[in-house]
Amino acid sequence: MESIRPVRRTLLRDRAYEAIRDAIVAGEIEPGAVVRDADLAERLGLSRAPVREAFSRLVDEGLLESKPQSYTRVTPVVAADVRDAAAVVGAMHELSTRVAVPRLLAPDVQAMRAANERFAAAVGSGDVEGALRADDELHDVLVRVAGNRAAAATIARYTPLVRRLERHRFGEGGNCRSAGLHEQLIDACSAGRVDEAVRVTAEIWRTLADLADGD
């Protein structure tokens, strides 16, 4: 039984954070909804402490807002906040692309192509969650290969703000132009054309920032 050890508190906190964040991004907990640590702790099978820690992190990241002794609730989707987040995330992806392209190996490029195939299929079938997951998987290849931990952390922090609006737009039947841009990006990466890959990356994130203009 030596291999069975208590689950670290940090893992419980992360589990609570990821579950609540994903529910907010997916719209399962809607903008303006009041959240209570006791209710979510019960649903997650956790104590209230890691849920409270997750709340604090989500407040810092802009997905929750809190008034002490009054409420904690999901923030509204604010166009200016989405544009700001998309600009920051896009800049970090451009940096990652510039560093990663010269380091990419054939399996990395193949992983990007496979992710884009999943992305296009998901968009075609109306599978919003599958499309966003595949999109993340494609870009994560470049982030991983670049190996810049600060850039990766910034992307992880601010992407949910963009994804929340993006999911809403897809759910309304909005079109996604990224599959073709992904192909351009992959071709540039495969050929080692760094500047072109960075340019296409910037265009991809501009199209996501433009989603906010509809609000």
mmCIF file of C-alpha atoms in Angstrom:
data_model
loop_
_atom_site.group_PDB
_atom_site.id
_atom_site.type_symbol
_atom_site.label_atom_id
_atom_site.label_comp_id
_atom_site.label_asym_id
_atom_site.label_seq_id
_atom_site.Cartn_x
_atom_site.Cartn_y
_atom_site.Cartn_z
ATOM 1 C CA MET A 1 0.000 0.000 0.000
ATOM 2 C CA GLU A 2 3.029 2.294 -0.071
ATOM 3 C CA SER A 3 2.050 3.575 -3.518
ATOM 4 C CA ILE A 4 -1.214 5.024 -2.146
ATOM 5 C CA ARG A 5 -0.543 8.489 -0.777
ATOM 6 C CA PRO A 6 -2.787 11.393 0.170
ATOM 7 C CA VAL A 7 -3.733 13.643 -2.729
ATOM 8 C CA ARG A 8 -1.854 16.916 -2.376
ATOM 9 C CA ARG A 9 -3.907 19.988 -1.572
ATOM 10 C CA THR A 10 -2.534 21.745 -4.633
ATOM 11 C CA LEU A 11 -3.984 19.012 -6.827
ATOM 12 C CA LEU A 12 -7.424 19.456 -5.258
ATOM 13 C CA ARG A 13 -7.187 23.191 -5.834
ATOM 14 C CA ASP A 14 -6.207 22.654 -9.455
ATOM 15 C CA ARG A 15 -8.980 20.131 -9.941
ATOM 16 C CA ALA A 16 -11.538 22.608 -8.588
ATOM 17 C CA TYR A 17 -10.096 25.442 -10.683
ATOM 18 C CA GLU A 18 -10.131 23.492 -13.941
ATOM 19 C CA ALA A 19 -13.659 22.157 -13.418
ATOM 20 C CA ILE A 20 -15.151 25.549 -12.578
ATOM 21 C CA ARG A 21 -13.190 27.354 -15.310
ATOM 22 C CA ASP A 22 -14.302 24.855 -17.941
ATOM 23 C CA ALA A 23 -17.937 25.121 -16.825
ATOM 24 C CA ILE A 24 -17.788 28.909 -17.145
ATOM 25 C CA VAL A 25 -16.130 28.802 -20.564
ATOM 26 C CA ALA A 26 -18.637 26.201 -21.786
ATOM 27 C CA GLY A 27 -21.541 28.340 -20.607
ATOM 28 C CA GLU A 28 -22.747 25.742 -18.125
ATOM 29 C CA ILE A 29 -22.401 28.462 -15.493
ATOM 30 C CA GLU A 30 -23.751 31.533 -17.256
ATOM 31 C CA PRO A 31 -22.551 35.141 -17.033
ATOM 32 C CA GLY A 32 -24.059 36.796 -13.991
ATOM 33 C CA ALA A 33 -24.710 33.521 -12.199
ATOM 34 C CA VAL A 34 -23.922 33.564 -8.497
ATOM 35 C CA VAL A 35 -21.620 30.723 -7.420
ATOM 36 C CA ARG A 36 -21.344 29.366 -3.895
ATOM 37 C CA ASP A 37 -18.378 27.445 -2.601
ATOM 38 C CA ALA A 38 -20.540 25.031 -0.610
ATOM 39 C CA ASP A 39 -22.682 24.117 -3.634
ATOM 40 C CA LEU A 40 -19.732 23.581 -5.968
ATOM 41 C CA ALA A 41 -17.741 21.725 -3.338
ATOM 42 C CA GLU A 42 -20.596 19.265 -2.980
ATOM 43 C CA ARG A 43 -20.927 18.821 -6.744
ATOM 44 C CA LEU A 44 -17.169 18.289 -7.122
ATOM 45 C CA GLY A 45 -16.863 16.004 -4.122
ATOM 46 C CA LEU A 46 -14.358 18.321 -2.473
ATOM 47 C CA SER A 47 -14.130 20.374 0.671
ATOM 48 C CA ARG A 48 -14.836 24.094 0.487
ATOM 49 C CA ALA A 49 -11.185 25.125 0.913
ATOM 50 C CA PRO A 50 -9.895 24.171 -2.574
ATOM 51 C CA VAL A 51 -13.030 25.642 -4.144
ATOM 52 C CA ARG A 52 -12.409 28.933 -2.378
ATOM 53 C CA GLU A 53 -8.819 28.894 -3.629
ATOM 54 C CA ALA A 54 -10.114 28.247 -7.146
ATOM 55 C CA PHE A 55 -12.533 31.167 -6.787
ATOM 56 C CA SER A 56 -9.652 33.467 -5.857
ATOM 57 C CA ARG A 57 -7.685 32.432 -8.926
ATOM 58 C CA LEU A 58 -10.696 32.835 -11.210
ATOM 59 C CA VAL A 59 -11.308 36.323 -9.832
ATOM 60 C CA ASP A 60 -7.701 37.221 -10.666
ATOM 61 C CA GLU A 61 -8.196 35.863 -14.188
ATOM 62 C CA GLY A 62 -11.388 37.804 -14.817
ATOM 63 C CA LEU A 63 -13.903 34.951 -14.987
ATOM 64 C CA LEU A 64 -15.396 35.658 -11.559
ATOM 65 C CA GLU A 65 -16.047 38.848 -9.625
ATOM 66 C CA SER A 66 -16.504 39.004 -5.898
ATOM 67 C CA LYS A 67 -17.851 41.437 -3.334
ATOM 68 C CA PRO A 68 -16.751 40.446 0.176
ATOM 69 C CA GLN A 69 -19.570 39.249 2.420
ATOM 70 C CA SER A 70 -22.000 39.620 -0.464
ATOM 71 C CA TYR A 71 -21.531 37.493 -3.601
ATOM 72 C CA THR A 72 -19.225 35.768 -6.033
ATOM 73 C CA ARG A 73 -20.556 35.611 -9.558
ATOM 74 C CA VAL A 74 -19.530 34.940 -13.138
ATOM 75 C CA THR A 75 -18.406 38.060 -14.960
ATOM 76 C CA PRO A 76 -20.280 39.289 -18.018
ATOM 77 C CA VAL A 77 -18.638 38.895 -21.409
ATOM 78 C CA VAL A 78 -17.169 42.350 -22.031
ATOM 79 C CA ALA A 79 -15.988 43.081 -25.551
ATOM 80 C CA ALA A 80 -13.090 45.283 -24.449
ATOM 81 C CA ASP A 81 -11.829 42.594 -22.071
ATOM 82 C CA VAL A 82 -11.968 39.976 -24.824
ATOM 83 C CA ARG A 83 -10.074 42.201 -27.245
ATOM 84 C CA ASP A 84 -7.424 42.924 -24.618
ATOM 85 C CA ALA A 85 -7.046 39.236 -23.786
ATOM 86 C CA ALA A 86 -6.877 38.262 -27.469
ATOM 87 C CA ALA A 87 -4.151 40.856 -28.083
ATOM 88 C CA VAL A 88 -2.037 39.511 -25.222
ATOM 89 C CA VAL A 89 -2.598 35.849 -26.089
ATOM 90 C CA GLY A 90 -1.929 36.551 -29.751
ATOM 91 C CA ALA A 91 1.367 38.258 -28.947
ATOM 92 C CA MET A 92 2.461 35.270 -26.866
ATOM 93 C CA HIS A 93 1.520 32.884 -29.675
ATOM 94 C CA GLU A 94 3.499 34.987 -32.154
ATOM 95 C CA LEU A 95 6.517 34.798 -29.853
ATOM 96 C CA SER A 96 6.099 31.043 -29.450
ATOM 97 C CA THR A 97 5.751 30.570 -33.206
ATOM 98 C CA ARG A 98 8.902 32.568 -33.947
ATOM 99 C CA VAL A 99 10.932 30.486 -31.503
ATOM 100 C CA ALA A 100 9.342 27.125 -32.315
ATOM 101 C CA VAL A 101 9.403 27.019 -36.115
ATOM 102 C CA PRO A 102 13.163 26.443 -36.469
ATOM 103 C CA ARG A 103 12.923 23.673 -33.857
ATOM 104 C CA LEU A 104 9.949 21.773 -35.265
ATOM 105 C CA LEU A 105 10.406 18.121 -36.223
ATOM 106 C CA ALA A 106 8.305 16.130 -38.669
ATOM 107 C CA PRO A 107 6.174 14.545 -35.885
ATOM 108 C CA ASP A 108 5.365 18.036 -34.581
ATOM 109 C CA VAL A 109 4.105 19.173 -37.972
ATOM 110 C CA GLN A 110 2.124 15.962 -38.348
ATOM 111 C CA ALA A 111 0.534 16.545 -34.949
ATOM 112 C CA MET A 112 -0.531 20.004 -36.108
ATOM 113 C CA ARG A 113 -2.032 18.602 -39.317
ATOM 114 C CA ALA A 114 -3.941 15.935 -37.410
ATOM 115 C CA ALA A 115 -5.277 18.536 -34.987
ATOM 116 C CA ASN A 116 -6.425 20.723 -37.875
ATOM 117 C CA GLU A 117 -8.234 17.793 -39.450
ATOM 118 C CA ARG A 118 -10.069 17.254 -36.158
ATOM 119 C CA PHE A 119 -10.759 20.962 -35.977
ATOM 120 C CA ALA A 120 -12.272 21.144 -39.476
ATOM 121 C CA ALA A 121 -14.383 18.028 -38.872
ATOM 122 C CA ALA A 122 -15.659 19.402 -35.571
ATOM 123 C CA VAL A 123 -16.563 22.772 -37.085
ATOM 124 C CA GLY A 124 -18.339 21.001 -39.950
ATOM 125 C CA SER A 125 -20.414 18.894 -37.584
ATOM 126 C CA GLY A 126 -21.183 21.732 -35.183
ATOM 127 C CA ASP A 127 -19.106 20.205 -32.384
ATOM 128 C CA VAL A 128 -18.073 23.406 -30.628
ATOM 129 C CA GLU A 129 -16.197 21.743 -27.786
ATOM 130 C CA GLY A 130 -14.323 19.471 -30.180
ATOM 131 C CA ALA A 131 -13.375 22.418 -32.382
ATOM 132 C CA LEU A 132 -11.989 24.463 -29.524
ATOM 133 C CA ARG A 133 -10.144 21.465 -28.102
ATOM 134 C CA ALA A 134 -8.540 20.690 -31.471
ATOM 135 C CA ASP A 135 -7.634 24.343 -31.969
ATOM 136 C CA ASP A 136 -5.853 24.383 -28.617
ATOM 137 C CA GLU A 137 -4.056 21.136 -29.467
ATOM 138 C CA LEU A 138 -2.750 22.596 -32.733
ATOM 139 C CA HIS A 139 -1.368 25.784 -31.213
ATOM 140 C CA ASP A 140 -0.094 23.959 -28.132
ATOM 141 C CA VAL A 141 2.429 22.163 -30.341
ATOM 142 C CA LEU A 142 4.170 25.465 -31.040
ATOM 143 C CA VAL A 143 3.908 26.604 -27.430
ATOM 144 C CA ARG A 144 5.387 23.318 -26.219
ATOM 145 C CA VAL A 145 8.263 23.328 -28.705
ATOM 146 C CA ALA A 146 9.077 26.974 -27.974
ATOM 147 C CA GLY A 147 9.512 26.079 -24.309
ATOM 148 C CA ASN A 148 8.892 29.600 -22.987
ATOM 149 C CA ARG A 149 7.195 29.022 -19.637
ATOM 150 C CA ALA A 150 6.215 32.674 -19.177
ATOM 151 C CA ALA A 151 4.505 32.742 -22.561
ATOM 152 C CA ALA A 152 2.766 29.433 -21.861
ATOM 153 C CA ALA A 153 1.496 30.669 -18.488
ATOM 154 C CA THR A 154 0.182 33.895 -20.002
ATOM 155 C CA ILE A 155 -1.612 31.970 -22.736
ATOM 156 C CA ALA A 156 -3.169 29.622 -20.201
ATOM 157 C CA ARG A 157 -4.335 32.534 -18.045
ATOM 158 C CA TYR A 158 -6.015 34.669 -20.711
ATOM 159 C CA THR A 159 -7.226 32.197 -23.339
ATOM 160 C CA PRO A 160 -10.404 31.269 -21.388
ATOM 161 C CA LEU A 161 -11.665 34.860 -21.701
ATOM 162 C CA VAL A 162 -11.431 34.566 -25.478
ATOM 163 C CA ARG A 163 -12.753 31.020 -25.632
ATOM 164 C CA ARG A 164 -15.887 31.956 -23.713
ATOM 165 C CA LEU A 165 -16.955 34.418 -26.399
ATOM 166 C CA GLU A 166 -15.740 32.186 -29.203
ATOM 167 C CA ARG A 167 -17.831 29.305 -27.928
ATOM 168 C CA HIS A 168 -20.867 31.580 -27.725
ATOM 169 C CA ARG A 169 -20.370 32.727 -31.315
ATOM 170 C CA PHE A 170 -19.985 29.155 -32.583
ATOM 171 C CA GLY A 171 -23.064 28.161 -30.628
ATOM 172 C CA GLU A 172 -25.031 30.841 -32.466
ATOM 173 C CA GLY A 173 -24.020 29.249 -35.752
ATOM 174 C CA GLY A 174 -21.166 31.606 -36.469
ATOM 175 C CA ASN A 175 -18.613 30.698 -39.110
ATOM 176 C CA CYS A 176 -15.008 29.883 -38.325
ATOM 177 C CA ARG A 177 -12.369 30.932 -40.826
ATOM 178 C CA SER A 178 -9.463 29.409 -38.949
ATOM 179 C CA ALA A 179 -9.231 26.027 -40.710
ATOM 180 C CA GLY A 180 -7.809 27.633 -43.857
ATOM 181 C CA LEU A 181 -5.522 29.866 -41.830
ATOM 182 C CA HIS A 182 -4.353 26.819 -39.912
ATOM 183 C CA GLU A 183 -3.352 25.196 -43.207
ATOM 184 C CA GLN A 184 -1.344 28.262 -44.144
ATOM 185 C CA LEU A 185 0.322 28.207 -40.744
ATOM 186 C CA ILE A 186 1.177 24.529 -40.961
ATOM 187 C CA ASP A 187 2.590 24.878 -44.474
ATOM 188 C CA ALA A 188 4.793 27.769 -43.343
ATOM 189 C CA CYS A 189 5.951 25.808 -40.311
ATOM 190 C CA SER A 190 6.704 22.753 -42.418
ATOM 191 C CA ALA A 191 8.809 24.823 -44.829
ATOM 192 C CA GLY A 192 10.588 26.674 -42.019
ATOM 193 C CA ARG A 193 9.268 30.066 -43.141
ATOM 194 C CA VAL A 194 9.373 31.819 -39.778
ATOM 195 C CA ASP A 195 8.128 35.262 -40.783
ATOM 196 C CA GLU A 196 5.199 33.843 -42.709
ATOM 197 C CA ALA A 197 4.252 31.569 -39.817
ATOM 198 C CA VAL A 198 4.290 34.536 -37.437
ATOM 199 C CA ARG A 199 2.197 36.607 -39.855
ATOM 200 C CA VAL A 200 -0.451 33.902 -40.144
ATOM 201 C CA THR A 201 -0.475 33.414 -36.384
ATOM 202 C CA ALA A 202 -1.172 37.127 -35.965
ATOM 203 C CA GLU A 203 -4.013 36.895 -38.493
ATOM 204 C CA ILE A 204 -5.576 33.953 -36.659
ATOM 205 C CA TRP A 205 -5.691 35.896 -33.414
ATOM 206 C CA ARG A 206 -6.978 39.029 -35.128
ATOM 207 C CA THR A 207 -9.971 37.032 -36.367
ATOM 208 C CA LEU A 208 -10.640 35.915 -32.787
ATOM 209 C CA ALA A 209 -10.350 39.466 -31.459
ATOM 210 C CA ASP A 210 -12.821 40.554 -34.141
ATOM 211 C CA LEU A 211 -15.451 38.298 -32.583
ATOM 212 C CA ALA A 212 -15.806 40.866 -29.828
ATOM 213 C CA ASP A 213 -16.899 43.522 -32.303
ATOM 214 C CA GLY A 214 -20.256 41.819 -32.590
ATOM 215 C CA ASP A 215 -21.148 42.692 -29.000
#
